[in-house]
């Protein structure tokens, strides 16, 4: 809402010296948030004066143009002595012809700088020295009217006086951001009311006018749909002079408030809407057919609205109709058939009150927000209609030469505002400000409430405050009048807390560990498309293809929520590679969205007057997909430490994460998209029910996947279900018993078939070695003579220690032999040499 | 030796044990030790002058041939000389070892400027800032709670007093899952975590809920369809707006420094009443003239919009099963991305969301 300060001041007795900035600051503190202050006209400087045309010679020039060579009286201060018999004045060349001798015009004298930076000086043109410029409205920044120069009314000013004042050129305009609960401030009336409140000065209500309808009814109205329209008032004005112009003051105010002047009748309805906040619709009375009826739309009905669009109506749309059918979308926009035109002489004024919900739904349904719908949606004062209609009628009579037809049609009556019981100390209890009962009562009265001083207080909000329904609403009013800056700053003392949850601590640990290991964390949007899943090589029955779909995605190509982090992370990697960072180790820790196998049931919309039952809450949760945290890692180029292959760096990182969480993780070969089928590891943990629950995979990406996402060849990728992994993390780590006895070290070299994974050999050795084994490490893999073809030799270092004694050589040999025997039994491993 | 001192009753004389001979042998040894220029030379000197066949060793063997009366004297003499030689050897050896090590250290000089920084990674500042915010509140005894990002419409809107016709519920603003009649949305705010918390715990409740939220905004410098908020919720007996202000003052100072103040302006949120916008006094110019006039952080306004807050609307408490006559509460919601932008002078939201490694690496592992 934009409000010229002069208009606010017309209704609020503000202190003389209060600057627009101070006014805006006061209003912001009262809840009308300053958006911007502009000062139209401030960019015009220098002597802009009223001039009277003394003489005028039309001269035709060789270029085909006709100019007016004028002598203009610009007042004694600015007039120059005449060179001959002429009266004192200035000679000015003008290209416009819409004026004559004796007219008052606006003269920019040399020294004026016009909006846009044009500097006026005396200059030679068309054989004369033009000593200034006669201005059009557009040249002064007063709208887009280039049709001729401005001619002032004779009564408006004297030659030589400042022209900015009669033109209302300069003003300050404050633009406010109006919150939904302050609908009253979508009017000068409401803003001036708060401005006066903020200054502690009197407010003059522009709606406080004499309503003199005379006897009888005005234009007939019937309201069939009472739920959508509780008040409908009409008045009629006839005998309008269609040629009557909109006076400058009115046009200028509209313009400063951001609306374009059109014709007098339309401008008056808009003016009253801005002034009072009551949207008005004017009908050309001669184009109405029969009584106006307010009803819901019927199937198949259409309406061409004022913007020229033919609209198919919905049965829930509330309509204004006459005998021919729909003539307006109630509270949103009128129809073209009955609109006021430049030739209209008789006007029916509609001032109605429509249901906010009805108007909001209609406006949304038709994508048609208007100044009227904006106000109705938020709530218009339901007791304003008669005054608003009277105000429009008065202005049309005064400015357009019409006369008010006797009679007033009033259909309906607004519901009386509900009385709110308010404990006198609630404001103090809720705000923490020491507000006594009398201060609270005074504040409520200051905003227009009626307060009955009983226990509790009985408060009736004013008609323009539909938002005030609950005691806490009244507390906010009290608080803003007393001032939010009075709220004290007090730290509450919470009961002792338990710190972070285990899951939060584990995620932090993983994040730090990965950063220490060289991974750079990135964030990513969760949106993916089917082509991303195709690019990963996920087949039709892959559970990761079962994704939830966004009904209104930002991009139709990415309508799904990701089930795997691979597309998101690979796209980030591709972007970084494109920027020259192809040696990257990146991590992404965020949620995936897994709807599971069946369709999800819809979520209920529960009542809000009580807490949901456990079953209802369960129904809400059952409608949601699983949303576990996944951790994804990607390693490309030389980012693997010590030039190890990227796949092994990625796998090692995942194992490190498991170790950080204190979870023993197993690794086994797997074949799964999007990985290279021969370079993919499955990460398992001991499950709660089953052994070896799979929590993730790591390895080198399939070459096709690298090409699809545009990431470097041999990029490695790992993804684990971090929540599943973390759920195995021990709550409390049992302290170890440290043996003080010496360690015995022994090595074992075993020859196995090439296809036997080292991990399988190690598991067998571990199982065979028994409790005395402290650790085992693969330290060499050898192929070649004398190891047979298609075989490999694996060398393991074993550390053996007893908790209670020094082991003898024989005991160590037994451990070694049983381990070797177990490996032979399990995978056919032969002791080498 | 003076002949007069020689005991006449002991005719045995051994030349090598004569004091002059012993002294000479010692002096020879000491000078040879001093002359040794390396540990190898010293080893040779040791063999020659302190070894089994050295003059002093040979002299020592002769002591037994002396008459008993003379042995003590000669023994002491030879012993002293040998001790002198041993001491000289040890001293010279130590000197030479030091020299060798000094040389070694000289030889082993490295170019310390060849070492590149390690390949330490970095954590995303939105992650670490959320952790830091969590720590601020945990230090006050609050707890950090979380909730789902794909959320039931009722929890995201209805329970928070946003009725069915609230404009924020439209598909203009909110991502709905398909089909929309299933009433599942991508949460538009962290506030549903308030509701979940109140449904799961009995007051007193003191929690913060940082997390991701979603709105249907096309990405640009100041908008992102995915951004982060931190929600705060306190429900207890006797809670006032003053407690809200105190908590936010502390939060603001923890984020932006001890000089920072907050300002409340009346505002509107369906789930709080009274509601307020929180502005921060600009922590760069502190709102002081003339610095404020050219301040790029607050754009000359002295205050920066930080977030929304208010007293929990009793209607929300009712929908969460909390008795509004017994308990009051407050809630706030601040943009974490916005906080990061102010705090670190980041001017484009897309930098935070795109995943360029240079952005993350600039922040290291803490903010």
Short mmCIF file of C-alpha atoms in Angstrom, two decimals, chain A residues 348-793:
data_model
loop_
_atom_site.label_atom_id
_atom_site.label_comp_id
_atom_site.label_asym_id
_atom_site.label_seq_id
_atom_site.Cartn_x
_atom_site.Cartn_y
_atom_site.Cartn_z
CA UNK A 348 -25.12 2.75 -9.98
CA UNK A 349 -22.71 2.60 -7.09
CA UNK A 350 -22.15 -0.81 -5.49
CA UNK A 351 -20.61 -0.93 -2.03
CA UNK A 352 -20.79 -4.47 -0.69
CA UNK A 353 -19.18 -6.77 1.80
CA UNK A 354 -18.14 -10.18 0.49
CA UNK A 355 -16.81 -13.18 2.36
CA UNK A 356 -13.01 -13.19 2.42
CA UNK A 357 -12.83 -16.90 1.68
CA UNK A 358 -15.18 -16.71 -1.29
CA UNK A 359 -13.27 -13.84 -2.83
CA UNK A 360 -9.89 -15.46 -2.13
CA UNK A 361 -10.92 -18.72 -3.75
CA UNK A 362 -12.39 -17.03 -6.80
CA UNK A 363 -9.36 -14.79 -7.25
CA UNK A 364 -7.03 -17.76 -6.92
CA UNK A 365 -9.12 -19.95 -9.19
CA UNK A 366 -9.03 -17.40 -11.97
CA UNK A 367 -5.49 -16.20 -11.28
CA UNK A 368 -7.02 -12.76 -10.98
CA UNK A 369 -5.79 -10.60 -8.12
CA UNK A 370 -7.21 -7.08 -8.10
CA UNK A 371 -7.11 -4.12 -5.75
CA UNK A 372 -10.63 -5.08 -4.74
CA UNK A 373 -9.96 -8.78 -4.16
CA UNK A 374 -6.82 -7.97 -2.19
CA UNK A 375 -8.93 -5.97 0.25
CA UNK A 376 -11.91 -8.34 0.44
CA UNK A 377 -9.65 -11.36 0.99
CA UNK A 378 -8.09 -9.76 4.02
CA UNK A 379 -11.29 -8.26 5.31
CA UNK A 380 -13.13 -5.01 4.69
CA UNK A 381 -14.91 -3.10 7.46
CA UNK A 382 -18.48 -4.50 7.21
CA UNK A 383 -19.99 -1.24 8.48
CA UNK A 384 -18.41 1.01 5.90
CA UNK A 385 -20.59 0.42 2.86
CA UNK A 386 -23.16 3.20 3.32
CA UNK A 387 -20.53 5.84 4.02
CA UNK A 388 -18.44 4.71 1.08
CA UNK A 389 -21.40 4.86 -1.31
CA UNK A 390 -22.30 8.29 0.02
CA UNK A 391 -18.73 9.46 -0.42
CA UNK A 392 -18.65 8.31 -4.05
CA UNK A 393 -21.98 9.94 -4.74
CA UNK A 394 -20.86 13.21 -3.12
CA UNK A 395 -17.70 13.33 -5.19
CA UNK A 396 -19.53 12.56 -8.42
CA UNK A 397 -21.94 15.37 -7.70
CA UNK A 398 -19.20 17.80 -6.79
CA UNK A 399 -16.82 16.95 -9.61
CA UNK A 400 -19.04 15.58 -12.34
CA UNK A 401 -22.07 17.78 -12.09
CA UNK A 402 -24.43 14.90 -11.34
CA UNK A 403 -27.20 14.62 -8.81
CA UNK A 404 -27.89 11.90 -6.30
CA UNK A 405 -31.10 10.03 -6.92
CA UNK A 406 -33.15 9.70 -3.80
CA UNK A 407 -33.14 6.34 -2.13
CA UNK A 408 -30.68 3.81 -0.90
CA UNK A 409 -30.82 0.05 -1.25
CA UNK A 410 -29.42 -1.84 1.73
CA UNK A 411 -29.55 -5.61 1.66
CA UNK A 412 -28.33 -7.54 4.68
CA UNK A 413 -26.69 -6.58 7.88
CA UNK A 414 -23.27 -7.53 9.18
CA UNK A 415 -23.00 -9.80 12.17
CA UNK A 416 -22.19 -7.98 15.37
CA UNK A 417 -18.55 -8.45 16.38
CA UNK A 418 -18.09 -11.04 19.10
CA UNK A 419 -17.24 -9.78 22.55
CA UNK A 420 -13.91 -11.06 23.83
CA UNK A 421 -13.38 -11.78 27.51
CA UNK A 422 -9.91 -10.59 28.45
CA UNK A 423 -8.20 -11.02 31.81
CA UNK A 424 -6.94 -7.57 32.68
CA UNK A 425 -3.46 -8.88 33.49
CA UNK A 426 -3.09 -11.13 30.43
CA UNK A 427 -1.09 -8.52 28.49
CA UNK A 428 1.43 -8.25 31.27
CA UNK A 429 1.61 -12.02 31.73
CA UNK A 430 2.18 -12.69 28.04
CA UNK A 431 4.50 -9.82 27.14
CA UNK A 432 6.54 -9.51 30.31
CA UNK A 433 5.98 -5.75 30.16
CA UNK A 434 4.64 -4.22 33.37
CA UNK A 435 1.27 -3.12 31.98
CA UNK A 436 -1.41 -2.23 34.49
CA UNK A 437 -5.08 -2.85 33.80
CA UNK A 438 -5.77 0.81 33.14
CA UNK A 439 -2.92 1.05 30.63
CA UNK A 440 -4.20 -2.04 28.83
CA UNK A 441 -7.71 -0.62 28.70
CA UNK A 442 -6.42 2.71 27.40
CA UNK A 443 -4.42 0.95 24.69
CA UNK A 444 -7.43 -1.08 23.58
CA UNK A 445 -9.59 2.00 23.42
CA UNK A 446 -6.89 3.78 21.45
CA UNK A 447 -7.13 1.18 18.69
CA UNK A 448 -10.90 1.51 18.61
CA UNK A 449 -12.11 -1.23 20.93
CA UNK A 450 -15.00 -0.76 23.29
CA UNK A 451 -14.02 -1.99 26.74
CA UNK A 452 -16.41 -2.82 29.50
CA UNK A 453 -14.47 -2.70 32.75
CA UNK A 454 -15.69 -5.88 34.36
CA UNK A 455 -13.80 -8.99 35.50
CA UNK A 456 -12.68 -10.19 33.06
CA UNK A 457 -12.78 -7.21 30.72
CA UNK A 458 -15.43 -7.41 28.00
CA UNK A 459 -13.82 -6.12 24.83
CA UNK A 460 -15.65 -5.42 21.58
CA UNK A 461 -13.27 -4.86 18.68
CA UNK A 462 -14.04 -2.08 16.22
CA UNK A 463 -15.77 -3.06 12.99
CA UNK A 464 -12.59 -2.63 10.93
CA UNK A 465 -10.66 -5.19 12.99
CA UNK A 466 -12.02 -8.54 11.82
CA UNK A 467 -8.68 -10.05 12.86
CA UNK A 468 -9.32 -9.49 16.57
CA UNK A 469 -11.04 -12.66 17.74
CA UNK A 470 -8.94 -14.08 20.59
CA UNK A 471 -7.62 -12.66 23.87
CA UNK A 472 -4.05 -13.00 22.57
CA UNK A 473 -4.97 -10.85 19.56
CA UNK A 474 -5.86 -8.11 22.01
CA UNK A 475 -2.57 -8.64 23.82
CA UNK A 476 -0.73 -7.88 20.59
CA UNK A 477 -2.72 -4.65 20.24
CA UNK A 478 -1.85 -3.63 23.77
CA UNK A 479 1.79 -4.53 23.21
CA UNK A 480 2.13 -2.54 20.02
CA UNK A 481 0.50 0.52 21.54
CA UNK A 482 2.69 0.30 24.63
CA UNK A 483 5.60 -0.41 22.30
CA UNK A 484 7.43 -3.63 21.46
CA UNK A 485 10.62 -1.88 22.53
CA UNK A 486 9.33 -2.08 26.12
CA UNK A 487 9.62 -5.88 26.07
CA UNK A 488 12.34 -6.74 28.59
CA UNK A 489 15.22 -9.05 27.71
CA UNK A 490 15.21 -11.95 30.14
CA UNK A 491 16.92 -15.31 29.67
CA UNK A 492 14.61 -18.19 30.57
CA UNK A 493 16.20 -20.90 32.65
CA UNK A 494 15.70 -24.26 31.08
CA UNK A 495 15.71 -27.45 33.12
CA UNK A 496 18.95 -29.43 32.72
CA UNK A 497 19.28 -30.79 29.19
CA UNK A 498 20.86 -34.00 27.95
CA UNK A 499 23.00 -32.52 25.21
CA UNK A 500 23.01 -33.82 21.70
CA UNK A 501 21.42 -37.13 20.82
CA UNK A 502 23.61 -40.07 19.88
CA UNK A 503 22.59 -39.75 16.24
CA UNK A 504 23.49 -36.05 16.18
CA UNK A 505 26.87 -36.72 17.77
CA UNK A 506 27.62 -39.55 15.35
CA UNK A 507 26.78 -37.42 12.32
CA UNK A 508 29.14 -34.72 13.56
CA UNK A 509 31.84 -37.32 14.11
CA UNK A 510 31.41 -38.64 10.58
CA UNK A 511 31.51 -35.13 9.15
CA UNK A 512 34.72 -34.27 10.94
CA UNK A 513 36.32 -37.60 10.15
CA UNK A 514 35.59 -37.27 6.47
CA UNK A 515 36.90 -33.72 6.35
CA UNK A 516 40.07 -34.95 8.05
CA UNK A 517 40.33 -37.68 5.44
CA UNK A 518 40.26 -35.10 2.66
CA UNK A 519 36.57 -35.04 1.71
CA UNK A 520 34.89 -31.72 0.94
CA UNK A 521 31.27 -31.64 1.98
CA UNK A 522 28.68 -30.30 -0.45
CA UNK A 523 24.94 -29.71 -0.27
CA UNK A 524 22.49 -30.51 -3.06
CA UNK A 525 18.82 -30.28 -3.95
CA UNK A 526 16.84 -33.52 -3.63
CA UNK A 527 15.15 -33.27 -7.03
CA UNK A 528 15.87 -35.83 -9.75
CA UNK A 529 14.31 -37.02 -12.99
CA UNK A 530 13.74 -40.38 -14.58
CA UNK A 531 16.67 -39.80 -16.92
CA UNK A 532 18.97 -39.55 -13.88
CA UNK A 533 17.83 -42.99 -12.75
CA UNK A 534 18.27 -44.31 -16.30
CA UNK A 535 21.76 -42.81 -16.33
CA UNK A 536 22.61 -44.77 -13.20
CA UNK A 537 21.58 -47.95 -15.02
CA UNK A 538 18.82 -48.74 -12.53
CA UNK A 539 16.57 -51.34 -14.06
CA UNK A 540 12.79 -51.19 -14.00
CA UNK A 541 12.35 -53.27 -10.89
CA UNK A 542 15.13 -51.61 -8.90
CA UNK A 543 13.60 -50.33 -5.65
CA UNK A 544 15.47 -47.09 -6.15
CA UNK A 545 13.18 -46.36 -9.08
CA UNK A 546 10.23 -46.16 -6.70
CA UNK A 547 10.43 -42.48 -5.87
CA UNK A 548 7.87 -40.03 -4.56
CA UNK A 549 6.79 -37.46 -7.11
CA UNK A 550 6.32 -33.74 -6.60
CA UNK A 551 2.98 -32.57 -7.99
CA UNK A 552 4.29 -29.10 -8.84
CA UNK A 553 8.02 -29.46 -9.46
CA UNK A 554 10.16 -26.46 -10.37
CA UNK A 555 11.36 -28.37 -13.40
CA UNK A 556 9.29 -30.96 -15.21
CA UNK A 557 12.51 -32.82 -15.88
CA UNK A 558 13.18 -33.31 -12.16
CA UNK A 559 9.84 -34.20 -10.59
CA UNK A 560 11.08 -36.92 -8.22
CA UNK A 561 12.67 -36.85 -4.79
CA UNK A 562 15.90 -38.79 -4.80
CA UNK A 563 16.13 -42.35 -3.51
CA UNK A 564 19.89 -42.42 -3.94
CA UNK A 565 22.30 -39.53 -3.60
CA UNK A 566 24.22 -40.53 -6.72
CA UNK A 567 22.60 -38.13 -9.22
CA UNK A 568 22.93 -35.17 -6.86
CA UNK A 569 26.55 -35.83 -5.98
CA UNK A 570 27.63 -36.76 -9.49
CA UNK A 571 26.12 -33.55 -10.84
CA UNK A 572 28.06 -31.56 -8.26
CA UNK A 573 31.21 -33.43 -9.21
CA UNK A 574 30.58 -32.78 -12.91
CA UNK A 575 30.11 -29.08 -12.16
CA UNK A 576 33.37 -28.97 -10.22
CA UNK A 577 35.20 -30.94 -12.89
CA UNK A 578 33.91 -28.47 -15.45
CA UNK A 579 35.43 -25.70 -13.38
CA UNK A 580 38.82 -27.36 -13.34
CA UNK A 581 38.52 -29.43 -10.16
CA UNK A 582 38.56 -32.98 -11.49
CA UNK A 583 40.67 -34.33 -8.63
CA UNK A 584 37.93 -34.20 -6.08
CA UNK A 585 36.87 -36.08 -3.01
CA UNK A 586 33.34 -34.94 -2.13
CA UNK A 587 30.87 -35.97 0.52
CA UNK A 588 27.12 -35.45 0.78
CA UNK A 589 25.17 -36.29 3.90
CA UNK A 590 21.43 -35.80 3.58
CA UNK A 591 18.13 -37.58 3.49
CA UNK A 592 16.73 -39.80 0.75
CA UNK A 593 13.01 -40.44 0.38
CA UNK A 594 11.94 -44.06 0.13
CA UNK A 595 8.24 -44.74 -0.32
CA UNK A 596 8.66 -48.49 0.07
CA UNK A 597 6.94 -51.11 -2.00
CA UNK A 598 3.23 -50.34 -1.78
CA UNK A 599 1.43 -47.06 -2.40
CA UNK A 600 1.47 -44.73 0.60
CA UNK A 601 -1.92 -44.04 2.16
CA UNK A 602 -3.06 -40.41 2.10
CA UNK A 603 -2.43 -38.32 5.21
CA UNK A 604 -5.57 -37.28 7.06
CA UNK A 605 -6.41 -33.66 7.79
CA UNK A 606 -7.16 -33.80 11.48
CA UNK A 607 -9.19 -31.46 13.66
CA UNK A 608 -7.30 -28.68 15.41
CA UNK A 609 -9.44 -28.22 18.49
CA UNK A 610 -7.65 -31.03 20.28
CA UNK A 611 -4.48 -33.07 20.09
CA UNK A 612 -4.54 -36.01 17.68
CA UNK A 613 -4.79 -39.49 19.15
CA UNK A 614 -1.89 -41.89 18.90
CA UNK A 615 -3.72 -43.67 16.08
CA UNK A 616 -4.26 -40.42 14.17
CA UNK A 617 -0.64 -39.46 14.60
CA UNK A 618 0.32 -42.93 13.41
CA UNK A 619 -1.82 -42.39 10.32
CA UNK A 620 0.09 -39.17 9.58
CA UNK A 621 3.44 -40.91 9.90
CA UNK A 622 2.29 -43.91 7.88
CA UNK A 623 1.62 -41.59 4.95
CA UNK A 624 5.20 -40.38 4.87
CA UNK A 625 8.05 -42.06 3.02
CA UNK A 626 11.06 -43.32 4.97
CA UNK A 627 13.60 -40.50 5.12
CA UNK A 628 16.92 -41.97 6.28
CA UNK A 629 20.16 -40.03 6.20
CA UNK A 630 22.46 -41.36 3.54
CA UNK A 631 26.14 -40.61 3.20
CA UNK A 632 27.57 -40.48 -0.30
CA UNK A 633 31.22 -40.14 -1.23
CA UNK A 634 32.81 -39.58 -4.56
CA UNK A 635 36.50 -39.75 -5.43
CA UNK A 636 37.83 -38.79 -8.81
CA UNK A 637 41.17 -38.32 -10.53
CA UNK A 638 44.20 -38.14 -8.27
CA UNK A 639 42.22 -37.39 -5.15
CA UNK A 640 42.85 -40.86 -3.74
CA UNK A 641 45.58 -40.49 -1.16
CA UNK A 642 49.05 -41.76 -2.17
CA UNK A 643 47.84 -42.48 -5.68
CA UNK A 644 45.82 -45.44 -4.61
CA UNK A 645 43.03 -46.18 -7.07
CA UNK A 646 39.95 -44.07 -6.49
CA UNK A 647 37.78 -47.13 -5.82
CA UNK A 648 40.00 -48.26 -2.98
CA UNK A 649 40.12 -44.76 -1.52
CA UNK A 650 36.32 -44.62 -1.53
CA UNK A 651 36.04 -48.05 0.02
CA UNK A 652 38.65 -47.25 2.65
CA UNK A 653 36.77 -44.06 3.51
CA UNK A 654 33.56 -45.98 4.08
CA UNK A 655 35.38 -48.47 6.30
CA UNK A 656 36.88 -45.53 8.19
CA UNK A 657 33.40 -44.13 8.72
CA UNK A 658 32.26 -47.46 10.13
CA UNK A 659 35.29 -47.50 12.40
CA UNK A 660 34.55 -43.92 13.52
CA UNK A 661 31.14 -45.15 14.57
CA UNK A 662 32.60 -48.17 16.30
CA UNK A 663 30.73 -50.55 14.02
CA UNK A 664 32.57 -53.57 12.60
CA UNK A 665 31.78 -53.59 8.88
CA UNK A 666 32.25 -56.44 6.48
CA UNK A 667 33.20 -56.10 2.85
CA UNK A 668 32.35 -58.47 0.05
CA UNK A 669 32.27 -58.31 -3.72
CA UNK A 670 28.94 -57.37 -5.24
CA UNK A 671 27.56 -56.41 -8.64
CA UNK A 672 25.12 -53.53 -8.55
CA UNK A 673 24.25 -50.41 -10.50
CA UNK A 674 25.67 -47.80 -10.81
CA UNK A 675 28.99 -49.53 -10.13
CA UNK A 676 31.49 -51.34 -12.33
CA UNK A 677 30.30 -54.96 -11.96
CA UNK A 678 33.80 -56.17 -11.12
CA UNK A 679 34.72 -53.31 -8.82
CA UNK A 680 31.90 -53.02 -6.37
CA UNK A 681 31.97 -53.85 -2.70
CA UNK A 682 29.01 -54.51 -0.48
CA UNK A 683 29.31 -53.11 3.04
CA UNK A 684 27.66 -55.21 5.68
CA UNK A 685 27.15 -55.01 9.40
CA UNK A 686 25.91 -57.55 11.85
CA UNK A 687 22.19 -57.09 11.72
CA UNK A 688 19.89 -57.12 14.67
CA UNK A 689 18.04 -60.12 13.22
CA UNK A 690 20.14 -61.34 10.32
CA UNK A 691 23.87 -61.54 10.04
CA UNK A 692 25.39 -59.35 7.38
CA UNK A 693 22.82 -56.65 6.82
CA UNK A 694 23.82 -54.61 3.77
CA UNK A 695 24.19 -50.92 4.65
CA UNK A 696 25.86 -49.66 1.51
CA UNK A 697 28.14 -50.11 -1.45
CA UNK A 698 31.41 -48.66 -2.64
CA UNK A 699 33.52 -49.02 -5.74
CA UNK A 700 34.32 -47.71 -9.16
CA UNK A 701 31.43 -46.39 -11.20
CA UNK A 702 30.37 -48.13 -14.38
CA UNK A 703 32.06 -46.38 -17.32
CA UNK A 704 28.65 -45.64 -18.85
CA UNK A 705 27.58 -43.88 -15.66
CA UNK A 706 30.71 -41.70 -15.75
CA UNK A 707 29.95 -40.75 -19.33
CA UNK A 708 26.28 -40.07 -18.65
CA UNK A 709 27.00 -37.67 -15.79
CA UNK A 710 30.11 -36.21 -17.37
CA UNK A 711 32.43 -37.08 -14.52
CA UNK A 712 36.06 -38.22 -14.94
CA UNK A 713 36.65 -41.84 -15.96
CA UNK A 714 37.25 -44.25 -13.07
CA UNK A 715 35.40 -42.04 -10.63
CA UNK A 716 34.61 -44.00 -7.49
CA UNK A 717 31.37 -43.69 -5.56
CA UNK A 718 30.14 -44.95 -2.23
CA UNK A 719 26.75 -44.65 -0.58
CA UNK A 720 25.73 -45.95 2.83
CA UNK A 721 22.60 -45.73 4.91
CA UNK A 722 24.15 -43.76 7.73
CA UNK A 723 21.16 -44.16 10.03
CA UNK A 724 21.36 -47.95 9.66
CA UNK A 725 25.10 -47.89 10.28
CA UNK A 726 24.81 -45.52 13.22
CA UNK A 727 22.06 -47.58 14.82
CA UNK A 728 24.70 -50.32 15.36
CA UNK A 729 27.09 -47.94 17.07
CA UNK A 730 27.63 -48.97 20.69
CA UNK A 731 26.12 -46.66 23.27
CA UNK A 732 28.92 -47.36 25.68
CA UNK A 733 32.26 -48.84 24.65
CA UNK A 734 33.44 -51.43 27.19
CA UNK A 735 36.93 -50.57 28.40
CA UNK A 736 39.52 -53.07 27.08
CA UNK A 737 41.71 -55.28 29.29
CA UNK A 738 45.31 -54.49 28.37
CA UNK A 739 47.66 -57.48 28.42
CA UNK A 740 51.16 -56.67 29.71
CA UNK A 741 52.55 -59.89 28.20
CA UNK A 742 54.69 -59.77 25.07
CA UNK A 743 53.29 -60.06 21.60
CA UNK A 744 54.35 -62.86 19.30
CA UNK A 745 54.48 -62.07 15.60
CA UNK A 746 54.18 -64.65 12.92
CA UNK A 747 53.66 -64.45 9.17
CA UNK A 748 51.72 -66.76 6.91
CA UNK A 749 51.89 -66.94 3.13
CA UNK A 750 49.01 -68.78 1.53
CA UNK A 751 48.45 -69.69 -2.08
CA UNK A 752 44.86 -69.52 -3.26
CA UNK A 753 42.95 -69.55 -6.48
CA UNK A 754 42.88 -66.12 -8.13
CA UNK A 755 39.11 -65.90 -7.66
CA UNK A 756 39.22 -66.29 -3.90
CA UNK A 757 38.82 -62.88 -2.25
CA UNK A 758 41.47 -61.97 0.26
CA UNK A 759 38.69 -61.10 2.65
CA UNK A 760 37.49 -64.70 2.65
CA UNK A 761 40.99 -65.96 3.45
CA UNK A 762 41.31 -63.43 6.23
CA UNK A 763 37.95 -64.38 7.74
CA UNK A 764 38.96 -68.03 7.75
CA UNK A 765 42.32 -67.28 9.35
CA UNK A 766 40.65 -65.13 11.94
CA UNK A 767 38.15 -67.83 12.80
CA UNK A 768 40.84 -70.50 12.94
CA UNK A 769 43.34 -68.52 15.01
CA UNK A 770 40.95 -68.17 17.92
CA UNK A 771 40.99 -65.82 20.87
CA UNK A 772 44.76 -65.47 21.09
CA UNK A 773 44.86 -63.63 17.77
CA UNK A 774 45.26 -59.93 18.46
CA UNK A 775 45.32 -58.65 14.89
CA UNK A 776 45.78 -59.79 11.34
CA UNK A 777 46.92 -57.76 8.35
CA UNK A 778 47.34 -58.56 4.68
CA UNK A 779 50.73 -57.16 3.74
CA UNK A 780 51.56 -58.64 0.37
CA UNK A 781 49.89 -60.10 -2.69
CA UNK A 782 52.24 -61.95 -5.06
CA UNK A 783 51.64 -63.54 -8.43
CA UNK A 784 54.23 -65.34 -10.57
CA UNK A 785 56.85 -68.02 -10.20
CA UNK A 786 56.73 -70.24 -8.24
CA UNK A 787 53.05 -69.58 -7.57
CA UNK A 788 50.98 -71.59 -10.07
CA UNK A 789 49.13 -69.78 -12.83
CA UNK A 790 45.69 -68.39 -11.93
CA UNK A 791 46.73 -68.38 -8.30
CA UNK A 792 48.05 -65.75 -5.96
CA UNK A 793 50.04 -65.76 -2.78
#
